[in-house]
Short mmCIF file of C-alpha atoms in Angstrom, two decimals:
data_model
loop_
_atom_site.label_atom_id
_atom_site.label_comp_id
_atom_site.label_asym_id
_atom_site.label_seq_id
_atom_site.Cartn_x
_atom_site.Cartn_y
_atom_site.Cartn_z
CA UNK A 1 156.45 146.54 114.11
CA UNK A 2 155.47 142.99 114.83
CA UNK A 3 156.86 140.42 112.44
CA UNK A 4 156.30 136.67 112.33
CA UNK A 5 159.83 135.40 112.29
CA UNK A 6 161.68 136.46 115.36
CA UNK A 7 163.92 133.38 115.11
CA UNK A 8 167.27 131.73 115.82
CA UNK A 9 169.09 128.84 114.13
CA UNK A 10 172.34 126.95 114.72
CA UNK A 11 174.18 123.90 113.40
CA UNK A 12 176.38 120.99 114.62
CA UNK A 13 176.30 117.22 115.48
CA UNK A 14 176.29 114.67 118.32
CA UNK A 15 172.94 113.02 117.65
CA UNK A 16 170.53 112.85 120.57
CA UNK A 17 169.29 109.40 121.49
CA UNK A 18 166.29 108.67 119.35
CA UNK A 19 163.13 107.69 121.15
CA UNK A 20 159.92 106.49 119.51
CA UNK A 21 157.84 109.63 119.44
CA UNK A 22 155.10 109.25 116.93
CA UNK A 23 153.01 106.68 115.17
CA UNK A 24 149.79 106.76 113.25
CA UNK A 25 147.29 104.18 112.13
CA UNK A 26 144.74 104.46 109.36
CA UNK A 27 141.73 102.41 110.26
CA UNK A 28 137.97 102.15 109.97
CA UNK A 29 137.64 102.46 113.73
CA UNK A 30 139.60 104.43 116.32
CA UNK A 31 142.06 102.84 118.73
CA UNK A 32 140.94 101.99 122.24
CA UNK A 33 140.01 105.04 124.26
CA UNK A 34 139.39 107.29 121.27
CA UNK A 35 136.11 108.45 119.82
CA UNK A 36 135.01 109.93 116.51
CA UNK A 37 133.01 113.15 116.80
CA UNK A 38 129.38 112.52 115.94
CA UNK A 39 128.55 112.99 112.30
CA UNK A 40 132.12 112.99 111.03
CA UNK A 41 132.04 109.47 109.62
CA UNK A 42 133.93 106.36 110.59
CA UNK A 43 137.13 106.62 108.57
CA UNK A 44 139.68 108.84 110.25
CA UNK A 45 143.42 109.25 110.52
CA UNK A 46 144.56 108.76 114.10
CA UNK A 47 147.81 110.30 115.24
CA UNK A 48 149.49 109.65 118.56
CA UNK A 49 152.47 111.81 119.46
CA UNK A 50 154.40 111.25 122.68
CA UNK A 51 155.17 114.45 124.52
CA UNK A 52 158.39 115.12 126.33
CA UNK A 53 158.84 117.79 128.96
CA UNK A 54 159.47 118.38 132.63
CA UNK A 55 155.76 118.27 133.39
CA UNK A 56 154.53 116.18 130.44
CA UNK A 57 156.96 113.25 130.22
CA UNK A 58 155.17 110.16 129.10
CA UNK A 59 151.87 111.88 128.35
CA UNK A 60 150.28 111.01 125.01
CA UNK A 61 148.35 113.46 122.89
CA UNK A 62 145.68 111.88 120.73
CA UNK A 63 144.85 113.82 117.59
CA UNK A 64 142.05 113.14 115.19
CA UNK A 65 142.59 114.09 111.56
CA UNK A 66 139.68 113.78 109.18
CA UNK A 67 140.29 112.17 105.83
CA UNK A 68 138.71 113.45 102.66
CA UNK A 69 135.69 111.18 103.07
CA UNK A 70 135.36 112.19 106.67
CA UNK A 71 131.99 113.78 106.99
CA UNK A 72 129.23 116.11 105.95
CA UNK A 73 130.02 119.47 104.50
CA UNK A 74 133.23 118.49 102.70
CA UNK A 75 133.12 119.60 99.09
CA UNK A 76 135.56 119.42 96.23
CA UNK A 77 136.77 122.51 94.46
CA UNK A 78 136.69 126.26 95.11
CA UNK A 79 133.25 127.89 95.52
CA UNK A 80 131.80 129.32 92.35
CA UNK A 81 132.11 133.00 91.56
CA UNK A 82 130.08 135.12 93.93
CA UNK A 83 129.45 132.31 96.41
CA UNK A 84 129.98 133.49 99.98
CA UNK A 85 131.41 130.71 102.11
CA UNK A 86 131.41 132.64 105.36
CA UNK A 87 129.58 135.93 105.83
CA UNK A 88 132.34 137.24 108.06
CA UNK A 89 134.12 140.53 107.49
CA UNK A 90 137.71 141.13 108.50
CA UNK A 91 136.38 143.09 111.44
CA UNK A 92 133.84 140.45 112.44
CA UNK A 93 135.68 139.24 115.53
CA UNK A 94 136.14 142.00 118.07
CA UNK A 95 136.53 140.09 121.33
CA UNK A 96 139.16 137.58 122.40
CA UNK A 97 137.74 134.04 122.60
CA UNK A 98 138.99 131.49 125.07
CA UNK A 99 142.62 130.71 124.27
CA UNK A 100 144.28 127.28 124.21
CA UNK A 101 146.91 126.74 126.90
CA UNK A 102 150.19 128.30 125.73
CA UNK A 103 152.08 126.27 128.34
CA UNK A 104 151.24 122.94 126.72
CA UNK A 105 152.87 121.59 123.56
CA UNK A 106 150.82 122.32 120.44
CA UNK A 107 148.79 119.71 118.59
CA UNK A 108 150.14 117.89 115.54
CA UNK A 109 147.67 117.69 112.66
CA UNK A 110 148.33 115.06 109.96
CA UNK A 111 146.11 115.69 106.94
CA UNK A 112 145.46 113.62 103.83
CA UNK A 113 142.75 114.62 101.39
CA UNK A 114 141.43 114.26 97.83
CA UNK A 115 142.01 117.91 96.87
CA UNK A 116 143.68 121.11 98.13
CA UNK A 117 140.25 122.48 99.03
CA UNK A 118 139.38 119.47 101.17
CA UNK A 119 142.81 119.63 102.81
CA UNK A 120 142.06 123.24 103.67
CA UNK A 121 138.67 122.35 105.14
CA UNK A 122 140.32 119.80 107.40
CA UNK A 123 143.01 122.31 108.37
CA UNK A 124 140.35 124.88 109.23
CA UNK A 125 138.23 122.46 111.24
CA UNK A 126 141.10 120.97 113.21
CA UNK A 127 142.70 124.33 114.02
CA UNK A 128 139.48 126.33 114.04
CA UNK A 129 139.61 127.47 117.66
CA UNK A 130 143.20 128.62 117.26
CA UNK A 131 142.51 130.36 113.95
CA UNK A 132 139.51 132.23 115.31
CA UNK A 133 141.44 133.22 118.41
CA UNK A 134 144.31 134.63 116.37
CA UNK A 135 141.98 136.54 114.05
CA UNK A 136 140.57 138.25 117.13
CA UNK A 137 144.00 139.29 118.41
CA UNK A 138 145.06 142.94 118.57
CA UNK A 139 147.66 142.44 115.81
CA UNK A 140 145.16 140.98 113.35
CA UNK A 141 142.49 143.54 114.22
CA UNK A 142 144.99 146.32 113.56
CA UNK A 143 145.84 144.80 110.19
CA UNK A 144 142.13 144.40 109.39
CA UNK A 145 141.60 148.09 110.05
CA UNK A 146 144.47 148.99 107.71
CA UNK A 147 143.34 146.81 104.81
CA UNK A 148 139.93 148.51 105.08
CA UNK A 149 141.57 151.85 104.16
CA UNK A 150 141.87 152.80 100.45
CA UNK A 151 145.64 152.21 100.38
CA UNK A 152 145.46 148.99 102.35
CA UNK A 153 142.60 147.59 100.29
CA UNK A 154 144.44 148.37 97.05
CA UNK A 155 147.58 146.60 98.27
CA UNK A 156 145.64 143.58 99.50
CA UNK A 157 143.74 143.20 96.24
CA UNK A 158 146.90 143.52 94.13
CA UNK A 159 148.79 140.99 96.25
CA UNK A 160 145.83 138.62 96.05
CA UNK A 161 145.77 138.97 92.27
CA UNK A 162 149.51 138.33 91.87
CA UNK A 163 149.58 135.34 94.19
CA UNK A 164 146.40 133.83 92.75
CA UNK A 165 148.06 133.80 89.34
CA UNK A 166 151.27 132.27 90.74
CA UNK A 167 149.81 129.80 93.25
CA UNK A 168 146.21 128.82 92.32
CA UNK A 169 146.40 125.60 94.32
CA UNK A 170 147.10 127.55 97.51
CA UNK A 171 144.09 129.77 96.85
CA UNK A 172 141.90 126.69 96.61
CA UNK A 173 143.32 125.51 99.93
CA UNK A 174 142.72 128.92 101.56
CA UNK A 175 139.04 128.82 100.60
CA UNK A 176 138.88 125.47 102.36
CA UNK A 177 140.60 126.83 105.47
CA UNK A 178 138.14 129.70 105.64
CA UNK A 179 135.21 127.33 105.29
CA UNK A 180 136.52 124.89 107.88
CA UNK A 181 137.46 127.52 110.45
CA UNK A 182 134.44 129.78 110.02
CA UNK A 183 136.38 132.89 109.01
CA UNK A 184 136.44 134.96 105.82
CA UNK A 185 138.74 134.18 102.92
CA UNK A 186 140.31 137.64 103.22
CA UNK A 187 141.24 136.89 106.82
CA UNK A 188 143.13 133.82 105.60
CA UNK A 189 144.83 135.89 102.90
CA UNK A 190 145.96 138.38 105.54
CA UNK A 191 147.31 135.62 107.79
CA UNK A 192 149.41 134.34 104.89
CA UNK A 193 150.68 137.73 103.73
CA UNK A 194 151.39 139.23 107.14
CA UNK A 195 155.01 140.06 106.34
CA UNK A 196 154.12 141.95 103.19
CA UNK A 197 151.06 143.76 104.53
CA UNK A 198 152.66 144.82 107.80
CA UNK A 199 155.71 146.09 105.94
CA UNK A 200 153.45 148.23 103.79
CA UNK A 201 151.30 149.27 106.73
CA UNK A 202 154.23 150.93 108.48
CA UNK A 203 157.62 151.95 107.21
CA UNK A 204 158.94 152.00 110.76
CA UNK A 205 161.34 149.10 111.13
CA UNK A 206 162.00 147.30 114.38
CA UNK A 207 164.02 144.21 113.48
CA UNK A 208 165.84 143.86 116.79
CA UNK A 209 165.38 140.59 118.63
CA UNK A 210 163.90 138.75 115.69
CA UNK A 211 165.69 135.78 114.06
CA UNK A 212 169.15 134.41 114.76
CA UNK A 213 170.79 131.66 112.73
CA UNK A 214 174.07 129.96 113.54
CA UNK A 215 175.63 127.30 111.34
CA UNK A 216 178.48 124.91 112.11
CA UNK A 217 179.80 122.09 109.98
CA UNK A 218 182.95 120.02 110.32
CA UNK A 219 183.98 116.40 110.41
CA UNK A 220 181.21 114.59 112.30
CA UNK A 221 179.27 117.81 112.90
CA UNK A 222 176.19 118.67 110.84
CA UNK A 223 173.35 120.12 112.92
CA UNK A 224 171.02 123.06 112.42
CA UNK A 225 169.13 124.65 115.29
CA UNK A 226 166.51 127.38 115.26
CA UNK A 227 164.52 129.61 117.64
CA UNK A 228 161.24 130.78 116.13
CA UNK A 229 160.14 133.96 117.92
CA UNK A 230 157.15 136.22 117.57
CA UNK A 231 155.19 137.40 120.61
CA UNK A 232 153.24 136.15 123.60
CA UNK A 233 150.04 136.95 121.70
CA UNK A 234 150.55 134.15 119.16
CA UNK A 235 151.87 131.54 121.60
CA UNK A 236 148.49 129.92 122.36
CA UNK A 237 147.55 129.52 118.72
CA UNK A 238 150.32 127.84 116.71
CA UNK A 239 150.44 124.16 115.81
CA UNK A 240 152.30 121.61 113.71
CA UNK A 241 150.75 120.68 110.38
CA UNK A 242 151.58 117.87 107.96
CA UNK A 243 150.16 117.33 104.49
CA UNK A 244 150.61 113.93 102.90
CA UNK A 245 149.02 112.39 99.80
CA UNK A 246 147.15 115.57 98.83
CA UNK A 247 146.90 115.87 95.01
CA UNK A 248 148.86 118.87 93.78
CA UNK A 249 150.83 119.23 97.02
CA UNK A 250 154.22 117.75 97.86
CA UNK A 251 154.34 115.97 101.21
CA UNK A 252 155.43 118.66 103.65
CA UNK A 253 155.18 119.57 107.34
CA UNK A 254 156.21 122.27 109.72
CA UNK A 255 155.52 124.75 112.46
CA UNK A 256 152.35 126.53 111.38
CA UNK A 257 150.83 129.80 112.48
CA UNK A 258 147.02 130.14 112.47
CA UNK A 259 145.54 129.70 108.96
CA UNK A 260 148.99 130.20 107.41
CA UNK A 261 150.83 128.11 104.87
CA UNK A 262 153.31 125.36 105.65
CA UNK A 263 156.65 126.75 104.48
CA UNK A 264 156.52 130.14 106.17
CA UNK A 265 157.94 128.92 109.51
CA UNK A 266 160.33 125.96 110.07
CA UNK A 267 159.49 123.36 107.42
CA UNK A 268 160.62 119.88 106.37
CA UNK A 269 159.75 117.52 103.52
CA UNK A 270 160.07 113.82 102.80
CA UNK A 271 163.33 114.29 100.85
CA UNK A 272 165.39 115.47 103.84
CA UNK A 273 165.09 119.22 103.23
CA UNK A 274 164.70 121.40 106.33
CA UNK A 275 164.31 125.18 106.18
CA UNK A 276 163.83 128.18 108.45
CA UNK A 277 163.20 131.84 107.70
CA UNK A 278 164.69 135.05 109.11
CA UNK A 279 162.47 138.06 108.56
CA UNK A 280 164.28 141.07 107.09
CA UNK A 281 163.35 144.74 107.04
CA UNK A 282 163.97 146.40 103.67
CA UNK A 283 163.51 150.17 103.66
CA UNK A 284 161.10 149.79 100.77
CA UNK A 285 158.53 147.13 99.89
CA UNK A 286 156.44 146.70 96.76
CA UNK A 287 152.63 146.66 97.08
CA UNK A 288 152.58 143.82 94.59
CA UNK A 289 154.47 140.62 93.89
CA UNK A 290 154.93 137.21 95.48
CA UNK A 291 154.30 136.65 99.17
CA UNK A 292 157.20 134.97 100.94
CA UNK A 293 155.02 132.29 102.61
CA UNK A 294 153.81 130.98 99.25
CA UNK A 295 157.12 131.37 97.42
CA UNK A 296 158.99 129.53 100.17
CA UNK A 297 156.50 126.69 100.24
CA UNK A 298 156.65 126.29 96.46
CA UNK A 299 160.45 126.14 96.61
CA UNK A 300 160.97 123.97 99.70
CA UNK A 301 158.18 121.40 99.86
CA UNK A 302 158.80 119.59 96.52
CA UNK A 303 162.60 120.03 96.51
CA UNK A 304 164.83 116.96 96.46
CA UNK A 305 168.12 118.77 96.98
CA UNK A 306 169.72 122.13 97.74
CA UNK A 307 169.96 123.16 94.09
CA UNK A 308 166.21 122.75 93.63
CA UNK A 309 165.49 124.86 96.73
CA UNK A 310 167.77 127.66 95.52
CA UNK A 311 166.27 127.55 92.04
CA UNK A 312 162.75 127.77 93.48
CA UNK A 313 163.55 130.64 95.82
CA UNK A 314 165.38 132.69 93.20
CA UNK A 315 162.47 133.08 90.77
CA UNK A 316 162.25 136.83 91.45
CA UNK A 317 159.12 138.95 91.65
CA UNK A 318 158.95 138.97 95.45
CA UNK A 319 157.04 141.78 97.14
CA UNK A 320 159.81 142.17 99.71
CA UNK A 321 162.40 139.63 100.86
CA UNK A 322 163.63 137.18 103.47
CA UNK A 323 166.63 135.14 104.52
CA UNK A 324 166.22 131.40 104.13
CA UNK A 325 168.37 128.90 105.99
CA UNK A 326 168.34 125.49 104.33
CA UNK A 327 169.67 122.10 105.37
CA UNK A 328 169.91 119.34 102.73
CA UNK A 329 170.32 116.24 104.86
CA UNK A 330 170.88 113.72 102.07
CA UNK A 331 173.23 116.02 100.16
CA UNK A 332 175.11 117.15 103.31
CA UNK A 333 174.77 120.82 102.35
CA UNK A 334 173.87 123.97 104.30
CA UNK A 335 173.14 127.41 102.87
CA UNK A 336 171.85 130.87 103.70
CA UNK A 337 169.91 132.51 100.87
CA UNK A 338 169.07 136.22 101.05
CA UNK A 339 166.25 137.44 98.82
CA UNK A 340 164.87 140.84 97.89
CA UNK A 341 162.39 141.53 95.10
CA UNK A 342 164.20 140.24 91.98
CA UNK A 343 167.63 139.67 93.53
CA UNK A 344 169.17 136.88 95.58
CA UNK A 345 172.51 135.88 97.05
CA UNK A 346 173.66 132.48 98.32
CA UNK A 347 176.27 131.67 100.94
CA UNK A 348 176.91 127.95 101.25
CA UNK A 349 178.33 126.97 104.62
CA UNK A 350 181.13 124.51 104.01
CA UNK A 351 183.45 122.58 106.27
CA UNK A 352 186.24 124.95 105.22
CA UNK A 353 184.23 127.89 106.61
CA UNK A 354 183.53 126.10 109.85
CA UNK A 355 180.62 128.29 110.91
CA UNK A 356 178.37 131.15 109.87
CA UNK A 357 175.74 133.27 111.60
CA UNK A 358 172.77 135.22 110.34
CA UNK A 359 170.27 137.46 112.09
CA UNK A 360 167.74 139.98 110.73
CA UNK A 361 170.11 142.11 108.72
CA UNK A 362 171.09 141.71 105.08
CA UNK A 363 174.70 140.53 105.16
CA UNK A 364 175.66 139.60 101.59
CA UNK A 365 172.90 140.95 99.31
CA UNK A 366 172.75 144.59 98.24
CA UNK A 367 170.66 146.66 95.86
CA UNK A 368 171.79 146.85 92.24
CA UNK A 369 173.41 150.24 92.93
CA UNK A 370 175.44 148.77 95.79
CA UNK A 371 173.45 150.45 98.55
CA UNK A 372 172.13 148.47 101.54
CA UNK A 373 168.62 147.08 101.32
CA UNK A 374 167.86 147.77 104.96
CA UNK A 375 169.00 150.51 107.36
CA UNK A 376 172.26 149.41 109.06
CA UNK A 377 171.79 152.01 111.83
CA UNK A 378 168.88 150.05 113.23
CA UNK A 379 171.24 147.22 114.19
CA UNK A 380 173.69 149.29 116.24
CA UNK A 381 172.08 148.19 119.49
CA UNK A 382 171.52 144.60 118.40
CA UNK A 383 174.08 142.65 120.43
CA UNK A 384 173.31 139.16 119.20
CA UNK A 385 176.08 139.03 116.60
CA UNK A 386 178.69 140.16 119.11
CA UNK A 387 177.47 137.68 121.68
CA UNK A 388 177.65 134.79 119.23
CA UNK A 389 181.05 135.89 117.92
CA UNK A 390 182.63 135.94 121.36
CA UNK A 391 181.98 132.20 121.76
CA UNK A 392 184.02 129.51 120.00
CA UNK A 393 182.32 128.07 116.93
CA UNK A 394 179.88 125.30 117.95
CA UNK A 395 181.37 121.83 117.52
CA UNK A 396 178.63 119.63 118.93
CA UNK A 397 174.86 119.45 119.33
CA UNK A 398 175.31 120.56 122.94
CA UNK A 399 177.15 123.68 121.74
CA UNK A 400 174.30 124.49 119.38
CA UNK A 401 171.73 124.05 122.13
CA UNK A 402 173.77 126.31 124.38
CA UNK A 403 173.86 129.08 121.74
CA UNK A 404 170.11 128.82 121.23
CA UNK A 405 169.61 129.06 125.00
CA UNK A 406 171.95 132.04 125.44
CA UNK A 407 170.26 134.95 127.24
CA UNK A 408 171.08 137.30 124.34
CA UNK A 409 169.49 134.93 121.81
CA UNK A 410 166.67 133.24 123.72
CA UNK A 411 163.75 135.57 124.44
CA UNK A 412 161.24 134.09 126.93
CA UNK A 413 158.62 136.69 126.01
CA UNK A 414 158.89 136.00 122.27
CA UNK A 415 160.25 132.50 121.62
CA UNK A 416 157.50 130.30 120.22
CA UNK A 417 159.53 127.18 119.39
CA UNK A 418 163.10 125.96 119.07
CA UNK A 419 164.13 123.20 116.69
CA UNK A 420 167.38 121.29 116.24
CA UNK A 421 168.06 118.91 113.36
CA UNK A 422 171.00 116.51 113.32
CA UNK A 423 171.81 116.23 109.63
CA UNK A 424 173.79 113.01 110.11
CA UNK A 425 170.99 111.02 111.75
CA UNK A 426 167.89 112.92 110.62
CA UNK A 427 166.76 113.37 114.23
CA UNK A 428 164.83 116.54 115.04
CA UNK A 429 163.91 117.91 118.45
CA UNK A 430 161.41 120.68 119.22
CA UNK A 431 161.18 122.76 122.39
CA UNK A 432 158.42 125.15 123.37
CA UNK A 433 156.28 126.41 126.22
CA UNK A 434 159.03 128.20 128.14
CA UNK A 435 161.57 125.37 127.97
CA UNK A 436 164.96 126.38 126.54
CA UNK A 437 166.81 124.11 124.10
CA UNK A 438 169.13 123.23 126.96
CA UNK A 439 166.16 121.43 128.53
CA UNK A 440 164.04 118.44 127.57
CA UNK A 441 162.29 118.64 124.17
CA UNK A 442 158.52 118.52 123.82
CA UNK A 443 158.64 116.50 120.60
CA UNK A 444 161.18 114.29 118.91
CA UNK A 445 161.02 112.81 115.41
CA UNK A 446 163.27 111.33 112.76
CA UNK A 447 162.73 113.23 109.51
CA UNK A 448 163.48 110.14 107.42
CA UNK A 449 160.56 108.37 109.15
CA UNK A 450 158.15 111.28 109.59
CA UNK A 451 156.42 110.70 106.26
CA UNK A 452 155.31 107.37 104.91
CA UNK A 453 155.00 105.69 108.31
CA UNK A 454 151.25 105.73 107.89
#
């Protein structure tokens, strides 16, 4: 069973040398060499991100992000009842469109808007080609076929109802994404509830090779690293998305899968909170409740410290569960939080512990009756824990990068992106496109400067 988060994380120190990697300028006219697409208006948000890589060193990627007054067709608010934004069914796309180049670093979209709906429209327009390509993939077509069955349709409608009640602002945004990308609203719902729907679609669990998290903290060492894995099918379509100054939304950014919510994959906010997710495989999932992508975003994006993240994640009512790995840079705290339905368990990684690792198996949370939530037998042939345990605990950023690049952890056919955050400096590096974390990063930012520079 395909799951989104086939990931790996690690932690330590030794800050990499910071290099200026990103600046943006809000202006009435574009910088030299850039053009505004016809009909989109003059005011635009221009983002320039310097790319790093063996074949892309020194190349600049110019991104155009529409502001809320950016052009025709932008409307405030969710469509009225019965209004059909896009006459597309879930099965509408049956052939694979031209894919972006999976060997090039993904675009970075900075969005500011006057409402969640307008932010969604911008998201959909900017990432439209990628969203439409992913909706036409075999995985999404298979899911579309399942949600068209009586059982699948019932689950989808119930999950939509529950999450609309809990997160109305995200529903408004999803309508905008659908409008901007030219897909149906239900397709966007499915992209955001992939974990829950695919769990319900098949009770066969295949967690091996998914996420791996390794923590290390000691005097002068405070780094978290992460490999985000999925499959080769999604590699051409992901991107990095940042929301800033959108009413109702906390400033937040992260690795983003097509049409999905910030917060599902590696995410960071303006308060120095960084999070990653490990997908888990409970033997039973509820066809109702909160979707992890929305619940995680609601907990992480506005949080100012570790306690606020934990409080937000532990609300209960989840459809299934996840393992969240959280770094509080300002508070100098690291934690792994396991969640399942109405239960949660927290392990805070302290200097006294030295290190901690987490993969795709529940390690410290059980059912109320003491039984395991997942099936331990499925992990017998998963050698990642043993491989990590045979190495000394990481004591530097280089050690963390080495663990992330280990042949038993790094999967060339599945790794989408690797990230490493130095919690002492706030520096973050991102690798992708076949380059291991032992190589040169594609992007480099300082999380304390990522927001507000514009």
